Amino acid sequence: MSSLTVERLDQWVSVQAARRPWAGAVVLSGERLTYSQLDGASNRLARCLIASGCRAGDRVALLMPKSPAAIACIVGIYKAGCIYVPLDPAGPARRLGTILHSCEPGWIVAAGPVGGILDELFQDEQIREGTRVGWLGSDRVEGRQIGAEHWTPALPDFPDAPVDVPTRGRDLAHIFYTSGSTGAPKGVMITHDNVMHFVEWAVRHFGVRPGDRISGHSPLHFDLSMFDIFGTFAAGGELYLVPPELNIQPAKLAEFIRTSALTQWFSVPSILNYMAKFDVVRFRDFPALRRLLWCGEVCPTPALIYWMRRLPHVTFTNLYGPTETTIASSHYTLPGCPTDETAAVPIGTACPGEELVILSDELRPVPAGTVGEVCIRGVGLSPGYWRDPERTDAAFIPDPQRADPGGRLYRTGDLARLGEDGLVYFLGRKDSQIKSRGYRIELGEVETAVRTLDGVADCAVVAIGTEGFEGALICCAYVPRPGKEVSAARLRGALSEMLPGYMLPFRWMAFDALPTNANGKVDRRWLKETFQASRERETQAHR
Ligand code: AMP
C-alpha cells in the first residue's frame, strides 16, 4: 500500500488514528501505544506546549530515552507547529549546553533519568533564563535544582482533542546536530517536505504496509530514526523500538528480531557486522523478515555474505546519504549474494527527486570511472546549518550545472566513482570525518576538545581501521605541557565531560613534539601507522 499524502509529518499519525485506532503504533518492552493513544498523547503534549506559550517555529528540545512516550512527544512537538531538537540523554551536559546555546529552545521536554543533566544545564544562566521544562509521568522527580517557575503545567491536565496550528511542509521539522570539525556541533535544518519526500518514496518502493513490524534501532538523535518512525506511521505499521542495551548483546538482538517477528530491519552496518562476528543468525532465521536495510557507512562484504547466505528470503538494500540531504539519497538492492568477499557493494543510484553527481575539485563532472566528490542536488537538501551562514555557504553551493537561480548542490566530502554499470561506488572521505560504531565524528571536534585540556600543549587525533564492531578507533597523540604530568586516564576522564563516549580516543600516546612530514605538517600518516603497529603488537601479545 502506498503512503498517504499529507502536508506535515504528524498528520500521518492522525490519519492512521482515524483509520485504525486500535492498531499498534509503537512498542517497547511490553509498553505499547495504539494509533489512537499515540494521537491523543501527542495532542495533549501539543496543547501543553501551546498553553505554556510555545508558538509555531519555536524550538523544543527532547531529552529522554527512546520510548513510546518519546515518540508521542516528537509527534506532539510537530502538532504544536514547533521545531524538534533531539538531545542525546547519554551526552555530556557541556556538549548539550553548546547545542542549547545554538538553537535556543524555549522548552525542554524531559523524562527518565536525566535529572542530573537538567540540573547541570540549569546552572547556565542563559539556559535558566530562557527555558522551561515539560515532563512526562506522574511526578516531577527530575531536576531538583530547577525552580517551580521553570516547569510547564502538568501534562495530564490537558485534553487529547486535536489542535489546529497552521504550518506548511516547507517549515522546519527538526534540527539534528552532527559533529563539527571546528569544535562546535553543526545544526542541520530539515523541513517536513524533506522527510516526506524520502518517506513517501521509500514506503512505496519497499512496499511497507499495515501489519509491518518495523525496527526502531537508531537513537533518536540520528536522522535515520526519522525513517523508522515516519516510514512506519505513513504505512500504518508498528514500530518496535530496539532497547539500546541490546546493542552490546548480539544474541539478544537476534532474539529480539525473532520474537518480535520483525518484517523490516534498518540499522547501521556496525550492528550487522557485530552480529555476524558472534554468529548469532541461524539458517532461515527470522522467517517474518522481508527486508534488511542499512545506511551510514560501508557494510563489509564478508558480513553481508554472512547475512545473505543465512536469510535467502530477505532483500538487502544499501542506503547512502548524509544528514544534510535527509536520511538517504541513493539506494542499491542486491540482486543476489556476492560471491567475492573483496567486491565492493555500490551505493547505487539516486532516489527519485535527487541526483548524485561526481565532481572534480574544480566542480566539473568527472568521466565515469574517475574518482571525484559526491555532490547531491534535489528534494532532500536541507536549507542549511542553523544560524551558520558561513558553514552553509561552504557546503551548500550554487549548482554550477544549473542555470536556474536557487539551484543548490550539497558537497558531501565523500569520494566516489561512477562504475560502468551506471552505479555509484563509495571510496572514502576527502577530510577527517569518520564513522565509529555508526556515529559520524569529525576528528577536528575531538582535537579541539583535547587542546582545551589542562596539561596538553599540542595534540593530533587520527583514526585507525579495525576489523571489529567500531569500524574505526580514535587515537590521540599529545604533547604534555612542560612540567605537567598528565596520564591518558586523566585526560580521558576530563574529556568525557566534554564529549560523548563514542568520541573519546581509545588510544593515547605522549610525544615530546608532534612528528612532522617533509611539508612541516603534522605527519598523520606516520601517527596512524604507529598507533596501528602498537595495536597489532598488543593483539599479538594477548594471543
Ligand atoms: P550521517 O550524516 O551521520 O548520515 O553521515 C553521512 C556520511 O556517512 C556520508 O557522507 C558518508 O561518508 C557515510 N555514509 C552514509 N551512508 C553510507 C553508505 N551506505 N556507505 C558508505 N558510507 C556511507
Coordinates of C-alpha atoms and ligand atoms in Angstrom, one line a residue:
M1 CA 0.0 0.0 0.0
S2 CA 1.4 3.4 -0.9
S3 CA 1.8 6.1 1.8
L4 CA -0.8 8.7 2.4
T5 CA -0.2 12.2 1.2
V6 CA -0.1 14.7 4.0
E7 CA 1.2 18.2 4.5
R8 CA 3.1 17.6 7.7
L9 CA 4.7 14.6 9.3
D10 CA 2.4 14.4 12.3
Q11 CA -0.7 14.1 10.1
W12 CA 0.2 10.5 9.3
V13 CA -0.5 9.7 12.9
S14 CA -3.9 11.4 12.9
V15 CA -4.9 9.8 9.6
Q16 CA -3.9 6.3 10.9
A17 CA -5.7 7.0 14.2
A18 CA -8.9 7.7 12.2
R19 CA -8.5 4.6 10.0
R20 CA -7.2 2.0 12.5
P21 CA -7.4 3.5 16.0
W22 CA -6.9 0.1 17.7
A23 CA -3.8 -0.9 15.7
G24 CA -0.5 -0.9 17.5
A25 CA 1.7 2.1 16.5
V26 CA 4.8 1.9 18.7
V27 CA 6.0 -0.7 21.3
L28 CA 9.0 -1.1 23.6
S29 CA 9.4 -4.0 26.0
G30 CA 5.6 -4.5 26.6
E31 CA 4.8 -0.8 26.7
R32 CA 2.5 -0.2 23.7
L33 CA 0.6 2.7 22.2
T34 CA -2.1 2.2 19.7
Y35 CA -2.6 4.8 16.9
S36 CA -5.5 6.3 18.9
Q37 CA -3.4 6.5 22.1
L38 CA -0.4 8.0 20.2
D39 CA -2.7 10.6 18.6
G40 CA -4.2 11.5 21.9
A41 CA -0.9 11.7 23.8
S42 CA 0.7 13.9 21.2
N43 CA -2.4 16.2 21.1
R44 CA -2.0 16.6 24.9
L45 CA 1.6 17.5 24.6
A46 CA 0.9 20.0 21.8
R47 CA -1.8 21.6 24.0
C48 CA 0.6 21.7 27.0
L49 CA 3.3 23.4 24.9
I50 CA 0.9 25.9 23.4
A51 CA -0.6 26.7 26.8
S52 CA 2.8 27.4 28.2
G53 CA 3.5 30.0 25.5
C54 CA 5.1 27.9 22.7
R55 CA 4.4 29.3 19.2
A56 CA 4.9 27.9 15.7
G57 CA 8.6 27.9 14.8
D58 CA 9.8 27.8 18.3
R59 CA 12.4 25.1 19.0
V60 CA 11.6 22.4 21.5
A61 CA 14.3 20.0 22.7
L62 CA 13.7 16.4 23.7
L63 CA 15.8 14.9 26.4
M64 CA 14.6 11.4 27.2
P65 CA 15.4 7.8 26.4
K66 CA 13.9 6.2 23.4
S67 CA 10.4 5.1 24.3
P68 CA 6.8 5.2 23.1
A69 CA 6.4 8.4 25.2
A70 CA 9.3 10.0 23.4
I71 CA 7.8 9.2 20.0
A72 CA 4.5 10.7 21.2
C73 CA 6.5 13.9 22.2
I74 CA 8.1 14.2 18.7
V75 CA 4.6 14.0 17.1
G76 CA 3.3 16.4 19.7
I77 CA 6.1 18.9 19.1
Y78 CA 5.1 18.9 15.4
K79 CA 1.5 19.2 16.2
A80 CA 2.3 22.4 18.1
G81 CA 4.0 23.7 14.9
C82 CA 7.4 23.6 16.6
I83 CA 10.8 22.5 15.6
Y84 CA 12.1 19.3 17.3
V85 CA 15.7 19.2 18.5
P86 CA 16.7 15.8 19.9
L87 CA 19.3 15.8 22.7
D88 CA 21.3 12.6 23.4
P89 CA 20.5 11.7 27.0
A90 CA 23.8 9.9 27.2
G91 CA 25.7 13.0 26.1
P92 CA 27.8 15.1 28.5
A93 CA 25.9 18.2 29.7
R94 CA 28.6 20.5 28.3
R95 CA 28.0 19.4 24.8
L96 CA 24.3 19.5 25.2
G97 CA 24.7 23.0 26.6
T98 CA 26.5 24.1 23.4
I99 CA 23.6 22.7 21.4
L100 CA 21.1 24.6 23.5
H101 CA 23.0 27.8 23.2
S102 CA 22.9 27.4 19.4
C103 CA 19.2 26.6 18.9
E104 CA 17.8 28.4 22.0
P105 CA 14.8 26.2 22.6
G106 CA 12.2 27.7 24.9
W107 CA 11.3 24.3 26.2
I108 CA 13.0 21.0 27.0
V109 CA 10.6 18.1 27.2
A110 CA 12.2 15.6 29.6
A111 CA 11.7 12.2 31.1
G112 CA 13.7 9.3 32.6
P113 CA 17.0 9.5 34.4
V114 CA 18.0 12.9 33.1
G115 CA 17.6 15.0 36.3
G116 CA 21.4 15.3 36.8
I117 CA 21.8 16.6 33.2
L118 CA 19.0 19.1 33.7
D119 CA 20.5 20.4 36.9
E120 CA 23.8 20.9 35.3
L121 CA 22.2 22.6 32.3
F122 CA 20.2 24.9 34.5
Q123 CA 23.4 26.2 36.2
D124 CA 23.9 28.1 33.0
E125 CA 22.3 31.5 33.3
Q126 CA 21.3 31.8 29.7
I127 CA 19.6 28.4 29.7
R128 CA 17.9 29.1 33.0
E129 CA 16.6 32.4 31.8
G130 CA 15.2 31.2 28.5
T131 CA 14.0 27.6 29.1
R132 CA 11.1 25.8 30.6
V133 CA 10.9 22.1 31.2
G134 CA 8.0 19.9 30.4
W135 CA 8.0 16.4 31.9
L136 CA 6.1 13.2 31.3
G137 CA 4.9 10.9 34.0
S138 CA 3.1 11.4 37.3
D139 CA 5.6 13.1 39.5
R140 CA 8.2 15.7 38.8
V141 CA 11.2 13.8 40.1
E142 CA 13.6 15.4 37.6
G143 CA 15.8 18.4 38.0
R144 CA 15.9 19.0 41.7
Q145 CA 17.7 22.4 41.3
I146 CA 15.1 23.8 38.9
G147 CA 12.7 26.4 40.3
A148 CA 8.9 25.9 40.0
E149 CA 8.7 28.8 37.6
H150 CA 10.6 26.8 35.0
W151 CA 8.2 23.9 34.8
T152 CA 5.3 23.8 32.3
P153 CA 1.8 22.8 33.6
A154 CA 1.2 19.1 34.2
L155 CA 0.5 17.1 31.1
P156 CA -2.4 15.1 32.4
D157 CA -4.3 18.4 32.8
F158 CA -4.7 18.8 29.1
P159 CA -7.4 17.2 26.9
D160 CA -6.4 15.0 24.0
A161 CA -8.6 16.7 21.4
P162 CA -6.7 17.8 18.2
V163 CA -5.0 21.2 18.0
D164 CA -5.1 23.3 14.9
V165 CA -1.8 25.0 14.2
P166 CA -1.3 26.1 10.6
T167 CA 2.2 25.1 9.4
R168 CA 3.4 24.2 5.9
G169 CA 5.5 21.4 4.5
R170 CA 8.4 23.8 3.9
D171 CA 8.5 24.7 7.5
L172 CA 11.3 23.3 9.6
A173 CA 10.6 19.9 11.2
H174 CA 13.8 19.5 13.2
I175 CA 17.4 20.3 13.7
F176 CA 19.8 17.4 14.0
Y177 CA 23.2 18.3 15.5
T178 CA 26.2 16.5 13.9
S179 CA 29.9 16.7 14.8
G180 CA 31.5 19.8 13.6
S181 CA 35.2 19.9 12.5
T182 CA 35.9 23.3 14.2
G183 CA 34.7 22.0 17.6
A184 CA 31.1 23.1 17.7
P185 CA 28.3 20.7 16.6
K186 CA 26.5 21.8 13.4
G187 CA 22.7 22.0 13.4
V188 CA 21.3 20.6 10.2
M189 CA 17.9 22.1 9.5
I190 CA 15.3 19.7 7.9
T191 CA 11.9 20.5 6.7
H192 CA 8.7 18.4 6.8
D193 CA 8.8 18.3 3.0
N194 CA 12.4 16.9 3.1
V195 CA 11.4 14.0 5.2
M196 CA 8.0 13.4 3.5
H197 CA 9.7 13.1 0.1
F198 CA 12.0 10.4 1.2
V199 CA 9.4 8.5 3.3
E200 CA 6.8 8.6 0.6
W201 CA 9.2 7.2 -1.9
A202 CA 10.7 4.6 0.5
V203 CA 7.3 3.3 1.6
R204 CA 6.2 2.8 -2.0
H205 CA 9.5 1.4 -3.2
F206 CA 9.9 -1.1 -0.3
G207 CA 6.2 -1.9 -0.1
V208 CA 5.8 -1.0 3.6
R209 CA 2.2 -1.7 4.6
P210 CA -0.1 -2.1 7.6
G211 CA 0.8 -5.1 9.6
D212 CA 4.5 -4.5 9.0
R213 CA 6.6 -4.7 12.2
I214 CA 9.5 -2.3 11.8
S215 CA 12.7 -1.9 13.9
G216 CA 13.4 1.4 15.6
H217 CA 17.1 0.8 16.1
S218 CA 18.6 4.2 15.5
P219 CA 19.0 6.6 18.5
L220 CA 16.6 9.5 18.2
H221 CA 19.4 12.0 17.6
F222 CA 20.3 10.1 14.4
D223 CA 18.4 11.2 11.3
L224 CA 17.8 7.5 10.4
S225 CA 15.3 7.4 13.2
M226 CA 13.0 9.6 11.1
F227 CA 12.6 6.8 8.6
D228 CA 11.9 4.3 11.3
I229 CA 9.3 6.5 12.9
F230 CA 7.5 8.1 10.0
G231 CA 8.0 5.3 7.5
T232 CA 6.1 3.2 10.0
F233 CA 3.3 5.8 10.5
A234 CA 3.0 6.6 6.8
A235 CA 2.3 2.9 6.1
G236 CA 0.2 2.2 9.3
G237 CA 2.8 -0.4 10.5
E238 CA 4.0 -0.9 14.0
L239 CA 7.3 0.5 15.3
Y240 CA 9.3 -1.9 17.5
L241 CA 11.8 0.3 19.4
V242 CA 15.0 -1.7 20.0
P243 CA 16.2 -1.3 23.6
P244 CA 19.7 0.3 23.3
E245 CA 21.2 -2.1 25.8
L246 CA 20.8 -4.9 23.3
N247 CA 23.4 -3.3 21.1
I248 CA 26.2 -5.0 23.1
Q249 CA 24.4 -8.3 23.3
P250 CA 24.3 -9.7 19.8
A251 CA 22.5 -12.9 20.7
K252 CA 19.7 -11.0 22.5
L253 CA 19.5 -8.6 19.5
A254 CA 18.8 -11.7 17.3
E255 CA 16.3 -13.0 19.8
F256 CA 14.6 -9.6 19.6
I257 CA 14.2 -9.7 15.9
R258 CA 12.9 -13.3 16.2
T259 CA 10.4 -12.9 19.0
S260 CA 9.1 -9.5 17.7
A261 CA 8.7 -11.2 14.2
L262 CA 10.0 -8.0 12.6
T263 CA 9.3 -7.7 8.9
Q264 CA 11.9 -4.8 8.4
W265 CA 15.3 -4.2 10.0
F266 CA 17.2 -1.0 9.5
S267 CA 20.4 -0.2 11.2
V268 CA 24.0 1.0 10.7
P269 CA 26.3 -1.8 9.3
S270 CA 28.4 -2.0 12.5
I271 CA 25.5 -3.8 14.2
L272 CA 25.2 -6.3 11.3
N273 CA 28.9 -6.8 11.4
Y274 CA 28.9 -7.4 15.2
M275 CA 26.1 -9.9 14.9
A276 CA 27.9 -11.7 12.1
K277 CA 31.1 -11.8 14.2
F278 CA 29.3 -13.5 17.0
D279 CA 27.5 -15.8 14.6
V280 CA 24.0 -15.3 16.1
V281 CA 21.9 -15.7 13.0
R282 CA 20.7 -19.2 12.1
F283 CA 19.9 -20.5 8.6
R284 CA 16.5 -19.2 7.5
D285 CA 16.2 -17.3 10.8
F286 CA 13.7 -14.5 11.3
P287 CA 11.0 -16.1 9.0
A288 CA 8.8 -13.0 9.1
L289 CA 11.7 -10.6 8.0
R290 CA 11.2 -9.3 4.4
R291 CA 13.8 -6.6 4.1
L292 CA 17.0 -5.6 5.7
L293 CA 18.4 -2.1 5.1
W294 CA 21.5 -0.3 6.2
C295 CA 22.9 3.2 5.9
G296 CA 25.6 5.4 7.4
E297 CA 28.7 3.5 6.5
V298 CA 30.2 0.7 4.4
C299 CA 28.8 -2.7 5.2
P300 CA 31.8 -5.1 4.9
T301 CA 31.1 -7.6 2.2
P302 CA 32.0 -10.6 4.3
A303 CA 29.4 -9.6 6.9
L304 CA 26.9 -9.1 4.1
I305 CA 27.6 -12.5 2.7
Y306 CA 27.1 -14.0 6.1
W307 CA 23.7 -12.4 6.4
M308 CA 22.6 -13.1 2.8
R309 CA 23.5 -16.8 3.0
R310 CA 21.5 -17.3 6.2
L311 CA 18.5 -15.3 5.1
P312 CA 17.7 -16.2 1.5
H313 CA 14.1 -15.0 2.0
V314 CA 15.1 -11.4 2.7
T315 CA 16.0 -8.5 0.3
F316 CA 19.1 -6.5 1.2
T317 CA 19.4 -2.8 0.5
N318 CA 22.3 -0.3 0.9
L319 CA 21.1 3.2 1.5
Y320 CA 23.5 6.1 1.3
G321 CA 23.3 9.7 2.3
P322 CA 24.3 12.4 4.8
T323 CA 22.0 14.0 7.3
E324 CA 22.3 17.2 5.2
T325 CA 20.3 15.5 2.4
T326 CA 17.8 13.8 4.7
I327 CA 18.0 10.1 5.6
A328 CA 19.3 8.7 2.3
S329 CA 19.8 9.9 -1.2
S330 CA 20.7 6.7 -3.1
H331 CA 19.9 3.1 -2.8
Y332 CA 21.0 -0.3 -4.1
T333 CA 19.2 -3.6 -3.6
L334 CA 21.5 -6.6 -4.1
P335 CA 20.3 -8.8 -6.9
G336 CA 21.9 -11.8 -5.2
C337 CA 24.5 -12.8 -2.6
P338 CA 28.0 -11.6 -3.6
T339 CA 30.5 -14.4 -4.3
D340 CA 33.6 -12.3 -3.9
E341 CA 34.4 -11.1 -0.4
T342 CA 36.6 -8.3 -1.7
A343 CA 33.9 -6.9 -4.1
A344 CA 32.6 -3.5 -3.1
V345 CA 28.8 -3.1 -2.8
P346 CA 27.8 0.1 -4.7
I347 CA 25.8 2.9 -3.1
G348 CA 23.7 2.6 -6.2
T349 CA 21.5 5.2 -7.9
A350 CA 19.8 8.3 -6.7
C351 CA 16.4 8.2 -5.0
P352 CA 13.7 9.9 -7.2
G353 CA 13.8 13.7 -6.9
E354 CA 17.6 13.6 -6.1
E355 CA 20.7 13.4 -8.2
L356 CA 24.2 12.3 -7.3
V357 CA 26.9 14.0 -9.3
I358 CA 30.6 13.3 -9.1
L359 CA 32.7 16.4 -9.5
S360 CA 36.4 17.4 -9.6
D361 CA 37.9 19.8 -7.2
E362 CA 37.0 22.5 -9.8
L363 CA 33.4 21.3 -9.5
R364 CA 33.3 19.9 -13.1
P365 CA 31.8 16.5 -13.7
V366 CA 34.5 13.8 -13.9
P367 CA 34.3 11.0 -16.5
A368 CA 32.8 7.6 -15.4
G369 CA 35.4 5.6 -13.6
T370 CA 37.3 8.6 -12.3
V371 CA 37.3 9.5 -8.6
G372 CA 35.6 12.7 -7.6
E373 CA 33.5 14.2 -4.8
V374 CA 29.9 13.2 -4.4
C375 CA 27.6 16.2 -4.7
I376 CA 23.9 16.0 -4.3
R377 CA 21.0 18.0 -5.6
G378 CA 17.3 17.7 -5.3
V379 CA 14.4 17.5 -2.8
G380 CA 16.4 16.1 0.1
L381 CA 18.6 19.1 0.5
S382 CA 18.5 20.8 3.9
P383 CA 18.0 24.6 3.9
G384 CA 21.5 24.7 5.6
Y385 CA 23.0 24.8 9.1
W386 CA 21.1 26.6 11.8
R387 CA 22.3 30.2 12.2
D388 CA 25.5 29.4 10.4
P389 CA 25.6 31.1 7.0
E390 CA 29.3 30.6 6.7
R391 CA 29.3 26.8 7.0
T392 CA 26.1 26.7 5.0
D393 CA 27.6 28.6 2.1
A394 CA 30.7 26.4 2.2
A395 CA 28.7 23.1 2.0
F396 CA 25.6 24.1 0.0
I397 CA 26.9 25.8 -3.1
P398 CA 25.1 27.3 -6.1
D399 CA 24.7 24.5 -8.6
P400 CA 27.3 25.1 -11.3
Q401 CA 25.3 22.9 -13.8
R402 CA 22.0 24.6 -13.3
A403 CA 21.0 27.9 -14.9
D404 CA 18.1 28.4 -12.5
P405 CA 18.8 30.7 -9.6
G406 CA 18.3 29.0 -6.3
G407 CA 19.6 25.6 -7.7
R408 CA 21.8 24.2 -4.9
L409 CA 24.3 21.4 -4.6
Y410 CA 25.4 19.8 -1.3
R411 CA 29.1 18.9 -1.2
T412 CA 29.3 15.7 0.8
G413 CA 33.1 15.4 1.2
D414 CA 32.7 11.8 0.1
L415 CA 34.8 10.3 -2.7
A416 CA 33.2 8.0 -5.2
R417 CA 33.3 6.9 -8.8
L418 CA 30.6 6.1 -11.3
G419 CA 31.0 2.5 -12.5
E420 CA 30.5 1.2 -16.0
D421 CA 27.3 -0.4 -14.7
G422 CA 25.9 3.1 -14.0
L423 CA 26.1 2.6 -10.3
V424 CA 28.0 4.9 -7.8
Y425 CA 30.8 3.3 -5.7
F426 CA 31.7 4.9 -2.4
L427 CA 35.5 5.2 -1.9
G428 CA 36.0 7.1 1.4
R429 CA 36.3 10.7 2.6
K430 CA 38.2 13.8 1.4
D431 CA 38.6 15.0 5.0
S432 CA 39.0 13.7 8.5
Q433 CA 35.3 12.9 9.2
I434 CA 35.0 9.2 10.3
K435 CA 32.3 6.8 11.3
S436 CA 32.8 4.8 14.5
R437 CA 30.1 2.4 15.7
G438 CA 27.9 4.2 13.2
Y439 CA 28.5 7.6 14.7
R440 CA 29.6 10.5 12.5
I441 CA 32.6 12.1 14.1
E442 CA 34.8 15.0 13.0
L443 CA 38.3 14.3 14.3
G444 CA 38.7 18.1 14.4
E445 CA 36.0 18.3 17.0
V446 CA 37.8 15.8 19.2
E447 CA 41.1 17.6 18.6
T448 CA 39.7 20.9 19.5
A449 CA 38.4 19.5 22.8
V450 CA 41.7 17.7 23.7
R451 CA 43.5 21.0 23.1
T452 CA 41.5 22.7 25.8
L453 CA 42.5 20.1 28.5
D454 CA 44.8 21.3 31.2
G455 CA 48.3 19.9 30.7
V456 CA 48.1 19.5 26.9
A457 CA 50.4 21.7 24.9
D458 CA 49.5 20.2 21.5
C459 CA 47.7 17.2 20.0
A460 CA 46.7 15.4 16.8
V461 CA 43.8 13.0 16.6
V462 CA 43.7 10.2 14.0
A463 CA 41.6 7.1 13.4
I464 CA 42.7 3.6 12.5
G465 CA 40.6 1.0 10.9
T466 CA 39.6 -2.2 12.7
E467 CA 38.0 -5.4 11.8
G468 CA 35.8 -5.0 14.9
F469 CA 32.4 -3.6 15.6
E470 CA 33.7 0.0 15.9
G471 CA 34.9 0.2 12.3
A472 CA 37.4 2.9 13.4
L473 CA 39.3 3.5 16.6
I474 CA 40.1 7.1 17.6
C475 CA 43.7 7.7 18.7
C476 CA 45.2 10.8 20.2
A477 CA 48.9 11.8 20.1
Y478 CA 49.6 14.6 22.6
V479 CA 52.4 16.7 23.9
P480 CA 52.3 17.3 27.7
R481 CA 52.9 20.9 28.9
P482 CA 56.4 21.2 30.3
G483 CA 56.4 20.4 34.0
K484 CA 53.0 18.7 33.8
E485 CA 52.4 15.1 34.5
V486 CA 49.4 14.0 32.5
S487 CA 48.2 10.5 32.2
A488 CA 46.0 9.1 29.5
A489 CA 43.4 8.1 32.1
R490 CA 43.2 11.6 33.5
L491 CA 42.9 13.2 30.0
R492 CA 40.2 10.7 29.0
G493 CA 38.3 11.4 32.3
A494 CA 38.5 15.2 31.7
L495 CA 37.5 14.8 28.0
S496 CA 34.4 12.6 28.9
E497 CA 32.9 15.8 30.5
M498 CA 33.0 17.4 27.1
L499 CA 32.4 14.7 24.6
P500 CA 30.1 11.7 24.3
G501 CA 31.6 8.3 25.0
Y502 CA 31.8 7.3 21.3
M503 CA 34.0 10.3 20.6
L504 CA 36.6 9.6 23.2
P505 CA 40.1 8.4 21.9
F506 CA 40.6 4.8 22.6
R507 CA 44.4 5.1 22.5
W508 CA 46.7 7.8 23.7
M509 CA 50.4 8.4 23.2
A510 CA 52.6 11.1 24.6
F511 CA 55.3 12.8 22.5
D512 CA 57.9 15.4 23.2
A513 CA 56.8 17.1 19.9
L514 CA 54.3 16.0 17.3
P515 CA 56.1 14.3 14.3
T516 CA 56.0 16.4 11.1
N517 CA 56.4 15.4 7.4
A518 CA 58.5 17.0 4.7
N519 CA 56.0 19.8 4.3
G520 CA 56.3 20.7 8.0
K521 CA 52.7 19.4 8.6
V522 CA 51.8 17.0 11.4
D523 CA 52.6 13.6 10.0
R524 CA 49.2 11.9 10.4
R525 CA 50.1 9.0 8.2
W526 CA 53.1 8.2 10.4
L527 CA 50.9 8.6 13.5
K528 CA 48.3 6.2 12.1
E529 CA 50.9 3.6 11.3
T530 CA 52.5 4.0 14.8
F531 CA 49.1 3.5 16.5
Q532 CA 48.3 0.6 14.2
A533 CA 51.6 -1.1 14.9
S534 CA 51.2 -0.6 18.7
R535 CA 47.7 -2.1 18.5
E536 CA 48.9 -5.1 16.5
R537 CA 51.7 -5.7 19.0
E538 CA 49.2 -5.7 21.8
T539 CA 46.9 -8.0 19.9
Q540 CA 49.8 -10.5 19.3
A541 CA 50.8 -10.3 23.0
H542 CA 47.2 -11.3 24.0
R543 CA 47.1 -14.3 21.7
Ligands
AMP1 P1 25.5 10.9 8.6 O1 25.3 12.4 8.4 O2 25.7 10.5 10.0 O3 24.4 10.1 8.0 O4 26.8 10.6 7.9 C1 26.9 10.8 6.5 C2 28.2 10.1 5.9 O5 28.2 8.7 6.2 C3 28.2 10.2 4.4 O6 28.7 11.4 4.0 C4 29.2 9.0 4.1 O7 30.5 9.4 4.4 C5 28.8 8.0 5.2 N1 27.8 7.1 4.6 C6 26.4 7.2 4.7 N2 25.8 6.1 4.1 C7 26.8 5.3 3.6 C8 26.9 4.1 2.9 N3 25.8 3.4 2.6 N4 28.1 3.6 2.5 C9 29.2 4.3 2.9 N5 29.2 5.4 3.6 C10 28.1 5.9 3.9

